[in-house]
mmCIF file of C-alpha atoms in Angstrom:
data_model
loop_
_atom_site.group_PDB
_atom_site.id
_atom_site.type_symbol
_atom_site.label_atom_id
_atom_site.label_comp_id
_atom_site.label_asym_id
_atom_site.label_seq_id
_atom_site.Cartn_x
_atom_site.Cartn_y
_atom_site.Cartn_z
ATOM 1 C CA UNK A 1 -7.244 17.223 -9.723
ATOM 2 C CA UNK A 2 -8.839 16.079 -6.471
ATOM 3 C CA UNK A 3 -7.317 13.110 -4.767
ATOM 4 C CA UNK A 4 -8.877 9.989 -3.238
ATOM 5 C CA UNK A 5 -11.278 11.105 -0.531
ATOM 6 C CA UNK A 6 -11.939 9.049 2.583
ATOM 7 C CA UNK A 7 -14.097 9.494 5.636
ATOM 8 C CA UNK A 8 -14.109 9.369 8.576
ATOM 9 C CA UNK A 9 -10.463 9.988 9.226
ATOM 10 C CA UNK A 10 -10.571 8.544 12.773
ATOM 11 C CA UNK A 11 -13.030 6.249 14.484
ATOM 12 C CA UNK A 12 -12.927 4.597 17.945
ATOM 13 C CA UNK A 13 -15.482 1.855 18.628
ATOM 14 C CA UNK A 14 -16.045 -0.925 21.123
ATOM 15 C CA UNK A 15 -15.554 -4.448 20.038
ATOM 16 C CA UNK A 16 -18.700 -6.069 18.590
ATOM 17 C CA UNK A 17 -19.909 -2.687 17.290
ATOM 18 C CA UNK A 18 -20.119 -1.860 13.610
ATOM 19 C CA UNK A 19 -18.308 0.795 11.535
ATOM 20 C CA UNK A 20 -18.446 1.991 7.924
ATOM 21 C CA UNK A 21 -15.844 3.739 5.843
ATOM 22 C CA UNK A 22 -16.520 5.741 2.688
ATOM 23 C CA UNK A 23 -14.194 6.297 -0.234
ATOM 24 C CA UNK A 24 -14.479 8.476 -3.385
ATOM 25 C CA UNK A 25 -11.666 7.658 -5.911
ATOM 26 C CA UNK A 26 -10.115 10.019 -8.340
ATOM 27 C CA UNK A 27 -12.525 10.842 -11.067
ATOM 28 C CA UNK A 28 -12.376 8.412 -13.989
ATOM 29 C CA UNK A 29 -10.420 5.731 -12.155
ATOM 30 C CA UNK A 30 -12.228 2.472 -12.784
ATOM 31 C CA UNK A 31 -10.187 0.333 -10.338
ATOM 32 C CA UNK A 32 -10.669 0.846 -6.648
ATOM 33 C CA UNK A 33 -8.916 -0.965 -3.782
ATOM 34 C CA UNK A 34 -9.412 -1.255 -0.059
ATOM 35 C CA UNK A 35 -6.264 -2.071 1.922
ATOM 36 C CA UNK A 36 -5.849 -2.795 5.615
ATOM 37 C CA UNK A 37 -2.573 -1.705 7.238
ATOM 38 C CA UNK A 38 -1.798 -2.802 10.722
ATOM 39 C CA UNK A 39 0.897 -0.784 12.566
ATOM 40 C CA UNK A 40 4.339 -1.964 11.520
ATOM 41 C CA UNK A 41 3.162 -3.953 8.497
ATOM 42 C CA UNK A 42 2.645 -3.255 4.774
ATOM 43 C CA UNK A 43 -0.814 -2.709 3.387
ATOM 44 C CA UNK A 44 -2.831 -5.872 2.860
ATOM 45 C CA UNK A 45 -5.336 -6.010 -0.044
ATOM 46 C CA UNK A 46 -8.845 -6.633 1.219
ATOM 47 C CA UNK A 47 -10.787 -6.093 -2.026
ATOM 48 C CA UNK A 48 -10.361 -4.852 -5.567
ATOM 49 C CA UNK A 49 -13.196 -3.418 -7.679
ATOM 50 C CA UNK A 50 -13.260 -2.877 -11.426
ATOM 51 C CA UNK A 51 -16.137 -0.469 -11.905
ATOM 52 C CA UNK A 52 -18.891 -1.973 -9.825
ATOM 53 C CA UNK A 53 -17.562 -5.543 -10.089
ATOM 54 C CA UNK A 54 -15.378 -7.394 -7.590
ATOM 55 C CA UNK A 55 -12.056 -8.508 -9.108
ATOM 56 C CA UNK A 56 -10.462 -9.943 -5.968
ATOM 57 C CA UNK A 57 -11.786 -10.379 -2.501
ATOM 58 C CA UNK A 58 -9.840 -13.461 -1.509
ATOM 59 C CA UNK A 59 -8.399 -11.793 1.604
ATOM 60 C CA UNK A 60 -11.550 -10.142 2.818
ATOM 61 C CA UNK A 61 -12.825 -11.731 6.045
ATOM 62 C CA UNK A 62 -16.335 -12.125 4.721
ATOM 63 C CA UNK A 63 -17.854 -13.211 7.969
ATOM 64 C CA UNK A 64 -17.474 -9.650 9.247
ATOM 65 C CA UNK A 65 -16.293 -7.410 6.445
ATOM 66 C CA UNK A 66 -18.313 -6.293 3.428
ATOM 67 C CA UNK A 67 -17.700 -3.829 0.699
ATOM 68 C CA UNK A 68 -19.742 -2.404 -2.140
ATOM 69 C CA UNK A 69 -19.354 -0.063 -5.058
ATOM 70 C CA UNK A 70 -22.840 -0.005 -6.464
ATOM 71 C CA UNK A 71 -22.594 2.660 -9.042
ATOM 72 C CA UNK A 72 -18.926 2.106 -9.909
ATOM 73 C CA UNK A 73 -17.785 5.380 -8.276
ATOM 74 C CA UNK A 74 -17.641 5.656 -4.578
ATOM 75 C CA UNK A 75 -17.329 2.712 -2.261
ATOM 76 C CA UNK A 76 -18.142 1.687 1.337
ATOM 77 C CA UNK A 77 -16.304 -0.828 3.517
ATOM 78 C CA UNK A 78 -18.213 -2.145 6.509
ATOM 79 C CA UNK A 79 -17.078 -4.111 9.588
ATOM 80 C CA UNK A 80 -19.662 -5.834 11.683
ATOM 81 C CA UNK A 81 -19.018 -6.962 14.373
ATOM 82 C CA UNK A 82 -15.627 -5.433 14.918
ATOM 83 C CA UNK A 83 -12.826 -7.278 16.784
ATOM 84 C CA UNK A 84 -9.780 -5.856 18.615
ATOM 85 C CA UNK A 85 -7.486 -7.088 15.837
ATOM 86 C CA UNK A 86 -9.370 -4.941 13.260
ATOM 87 C CA UNK A 87 -7.596 -1.885 14.768
ATOM 88 C CA UNK A 88 -5.736 -0.585 11.702
ATOM 89 C CA UNK A 89 -5.774 2.103 9.061
ATOM 90 C CA UNK A 90 -8.047 1.330 6.169
ATOM 91 C CA UNK A 91 -6.622 2.742 2.961
ATOM 92 C CA UNK A 92 -8.620 3.333 -0.216
ATOM 93 C CA UNK A 93 -6.787 3.616 -3.441
ATOM 94 C CA UNK A 94 -7.557 4.070 -7.097
ATOM 95 C CA UNK A 95 -5.602 3.048 -10.167
ATOM 96 C CA UNK A 96 -4.497 5.162 -13.075
ATOM 97 C CA UNK A 97 -3.739 2.825 -16.003
ATOM 98 C CA UNK A 98 -2.601 5.747 -18.117
ATOM 99 C CA UNK A 99 0.169 6.555 -15.625
ATOM 100 C CA UNK A 100 1.744 3.121 -15.765
ATOM 101 C CA UNK A 101 -0.509 1.459 -13.267
ATOM 102 C CA UNK A 102 0.228 4.048 -10.601
ATOM 103 C CA UNK A 103 -2.132 3.801 -7.592
ATOM 104 C CA UNK A 104 -3.086 6.710 -5.554
ATOM 105 C CA UNK A 105 -4.032 6.402 -1.867
ATOM 106 C CA UNK A 106 -6.410 8.404 0.282
ATOM 107 C CA UNK A 107 -5.208 9.519 3.671
ATOM 108 C CA UNK A 108 -6.820 6.551 5.318
ATOM 109 C CA UNK A 109 -9.440 5.906 7.962
ATOM 110 C CA UNK A 110 -7.818 5.045 11.346
ATOM 111 C CA UNK A 111 -9.821 2.615 13.343
ATOM 112 C CA UNK A 112 -9.236 1.774 16.995
ATOM 113 C CA UNK A 113 -11.318 -1.051 18.503
ATOM 114 C CA UNK A 114 -11.398 -1.089 22.321
ATOM 115 C CA UNK B 1 6.669 -18.057 1.406
ATOM 116 C CA UNK B 2 5.306 -14.524 1.300
ATOM 117 C CA UNK B 3 4.431 -13.124 -2.097
ATOM 118 C CA UNK B 4 6.638 -10.061 -1.502
ATOM 119 C CA UNK B 5 9.378 -10.024 1.111
ATOM 120 C CA UNK B 6 11.666 -7.101 2.050
ATOM 121 C CA UNK B 7 14.817 -6.688 4.079
ATOM 122 C CA UNK B 8 13.819 -6.406 7.733
ATOM 123 C CA UNK B 9 14.620 -2.996 9.200
ATOM 124 C CA UNK B 10 15.121 -0.557 10.632
ATOM 125 C CA UNK B 11 18.177 0.864 8.821
ATOM 126 C CA UNK B 12 19.901 3.595 10.793
ATOM 127 C CA UNK B 13 22.430 5.530 8.673
ATOM 128 C CA UNK B 14 24.268 8.834 8.927
ATOM 129 C CA UNK B 15 23.589 11.685 6.525
ATOM 130 C CA UNK B 16 25.478 11.282 3.315
ATOM 131 C CA UNK B 17 25.509 7.498 3.488
ATOM 132 C CA UNK B 18 24.504 5.108 0.694
ATOM 133 C CA UNK B 19 21.878 2.598 1.590
ATOM 134 C CA UNK B 20 20.289 -0.278 -0.415
ATOM 135 C CA UNK B 21 17.080 -2.141 0.183
ATOM 136 C CA UNK B 22 16.236 -5.498 -1.311
ATOM 137 C CA UNK B 23 12.909 -7.160 -2.081
ATOM 138 C CA UNK B 24 12.070 -10.628 -3.370
ATOM 139 C CA UNK B 25 8.857 -11.752 -4.982
ATOM 140 C CA UNK B 26 7.440 -15.290 -5.461
ATOM 141 C CA UNK B 27 5.371 -14.960 -8.650
ATOM 142 C CA UNK B 28 7.654 -15.236 -11.681
ATOM 143 C CA UNK B 29 4.932 -13.973 -13.945
ATOM 144 C CA UNK B 30 4.705 -10.608 -12.113
ATOM 145 C CA UNK B 31 4.341 -7.775 -14.553
ATOM 146 C CA UNK B 32 5.282 -4.509 -12.918
ATOM 147 C CA UNK B 33 7.195 -3.331 -9.909
ATOM 148 C CA UNK B 34 7.298 -0.198 -7.802
ATOM 149 C CA UNK B 35 8.832 1.430 -4.760
ATOM 150 C CA UNK B 36 6.469 3.448 -2.556
ATOM 151 C CA UNK B 37 7.467 5.711 0.345
ATOM 152 C CA UNK B 38 5.393 6.068 3.496
ATOM 153 C CA UNK B 39 5.987 8.739 6.067
ATOM 154 C CA UNK B 40 4.875 8.153 9.659
ATOM 155 C CA UNK B 41 1.068 8.112 9.859
ATOM 156 C CA UNK B 42 0.673 9.050 6.230
ATOM 157 C CA UNK B 43 -0.513 7.152 3.182
ATOM 158 C CA UNK B 44 1.984 5.434 0.857
ATOM 159 C CA UNK B 45 3.122 7.554 -2.140
ATOM 160 C CA UNK B 46 4.771 6.347 -5.305
ATOM 161 C CA UNK B 47 8.524 6.862 -5.262
ATOM 162 C CA UNK B 48 9.483 5.266 -8.544
ATOM 163 C CA UNK B 49 8.538 2.443 -10.944
ATOM 164 C CA UNK B 50 11.106 -0.215 -11.545
ATOM 165 C CA UNK B 51 11.971 -1.069 -15.142
ATOM 166 C CA UNK B 52 13.775 -4.118 -16.471
ATOM 167 C CA UNK B 53 16.718 -1.978 -17.681
ATOM 168 C CA UNK B 54 16.987 -0.279 -14.273
ATOM 169 C CA UNK B 55 16.235 3.368 -13.739
ATOM 170 C CA UNK B 56 17.476 6.337 -11.874
ATOM 171 C CA UNK B 57 15.814 9.387 -10.400
ATOM 172 C CA UNK B 58 18.308 11.763 -8.879
ATOM 173 C CA UNK B 59 19.811 10.027 -5.805
ATOM 174 C CA UNK B 60 17.557 7.002 -6.272
ATOM 175 C CA UNK B 61 18.337 4.001 -8.380
ATOM 176 C CA UNK B 62 16.027 0.998 -8.875
ATOM 177 C CA UNK B 63 16.983 -2.322 -10.309
ATOM 178 C CA UNK B 64 15.019 -5.405 -11.305
ATOM 179 C CA UNK B 65 16.453 -8.948 -11.681
ATOM 180 C CA UNK B 66 13.743 -11.088 -13.156
ATOM 181 C CA UNK B 67 15.875 -14.306 -13.156
ATOM 182 C CA UNK B 68 16.405 -14.071 -9.404
ATOM 183 C CA UNK B 69 13.021 -12.403 -8.709
ATOM 184 C CA UNK B 70 14.399 -9.478 -6.801
ATOM 185 C CA UNK B 71 14.205 -5.734 -6.844
ATOM 186 C CA UNK B 72 16.467 -3.227 -5.197
ATOM 187 C CA UNK B 73 16.476 0.430 -4.323
ATOM 188 C CA UNK B 74 19.711 2.331 -3.806
ATOM 189 C CA UNK B 75 19.701 5.732 -2.111
ATOM 190 C CA UNK B 76 22.915 7.783 -2.455
ATOM 191 C CA UNK B 77 23.882 10.748 -0.279
ATOM 192 C CA UNK B 78 21.090 10.132 2.252
ATOM 193 C CA UNK B 79 19.285 13.185 3.573
ATOM 194 C CA UNK B 80 17.379 13.556 6.812
ATOM 195 C CA UNK B 81 14.235 13.889 4.693
ATOM 196 C CA UNK B 82 14.728 10.430 3.341
ATOM 197 C CA UNK B 83 13.692 8.980 6.733
ATOM 198 C CA UNK B 84 10.546 6.955 6.017
ATOM 199 C CA UNK B 85 9.386 3.427 5.390
ATOM 200 C CA UNK B 86 10.030 2.113 1.905
ATOM 201 C CA UNK B 87 7.502 -0.371 0.470
ATOM 202 C CA UNK B 88 8.224 -2.764 -2.379
ATOM 203 C CA UNK B 89 5.127 -3.349 -4.537
ATOM 204 C CA UNK B 90 4.618 -6.086 -7.126
ATOM 205 C CA UNK B 91 1.838 -6.402 -9.700
ATOM 206 C CA UNK B 92 1.398 -10.125 -10.259
ATOM 207 C CA UNK B 93 -1.467 -9.623 -12.682
ATOM 208 C CA UNK B 94 -4.496 -7.579 -13.644
ATOM 209 C CA UNK B 95 -3.983 -4.467 -11.531
ATOM 210 C CA UNK B 96 -3.586 -6.424 -8.291
ATOM 211 C CA UNK B 97 -0.825 -4.800 -6.214
ATOM 212 C CA UNK B 98 0.959 -6.712 -3.439
ATOM 213 C CA UNK B 99 2.906 -4.806 -0.852
ATOM 214 C CA UNK B 100 5.956 -5.968 1.134
ATOM 215 C CA UNK B 101 6.046 -5.340 4.810
ATOM 216 C CA UNK B 102 8.181 -2.249 4.432
ATOM 217 C CA UNK B 103 11.718 -1.353 5.456
ATOM 218 C CA UNK B 104 12.143 1.582 7.790
ATOM 219 C CA UNK B 105 14.981 4.035 7.147
ATOM 220 C CA UNK B 106 16.170 6.477 9.722
ATOM 221 C CA UNK B 107 18.781 9.017 8.607
ATOM 222 C CA UNK B 108 20.638 10.641 11.486
ATOM 223 C CA UNK B 109 22.621 13.927 11.514
#
């Protein structure tokens, strides 16, 4: 079974530029998450989708971050304009209800804002 | 108060030692609990779920105390390969998963 796919793996941009990350969850997983993990901290939930609907985006900085999952499968997270403090790894994950609510992470997209 | 709070690390232990991590959570209605392991510059991976009755998987034992709202992870006979960051994860409701800040473990020869 293919895992959660993310791209790009690494991105370096200047502050005020924009960036987009893509995620394709495990086939059949209706719930998809985007987490932000800053070095030395635990992952912080940015947004949770159930199919193509948003379940929770309370911690998404909506003035600069946006995310969509239009067809309920793959998802895109965008940052515009980026700030230095956005440097982090952006982890996409999907949830398997049949496996006791186990979530599976992609390898992450590492963002450095300079 | 943070929703999920873990012991601050790092823990530096010799091979063969027993080490325990604790985690507290603020939402008493939380439904499910997990420990994840994260290796340096890698994604988190499920180590084990935590059940009300406690559960064991080889050298790893997880305990849940709902009354005191804490979760623990015990590692016996530590191996070098156990060196990683251990993340406590709580599901307060509806598939939302909240991570603690992680506790780093370093096992030395």
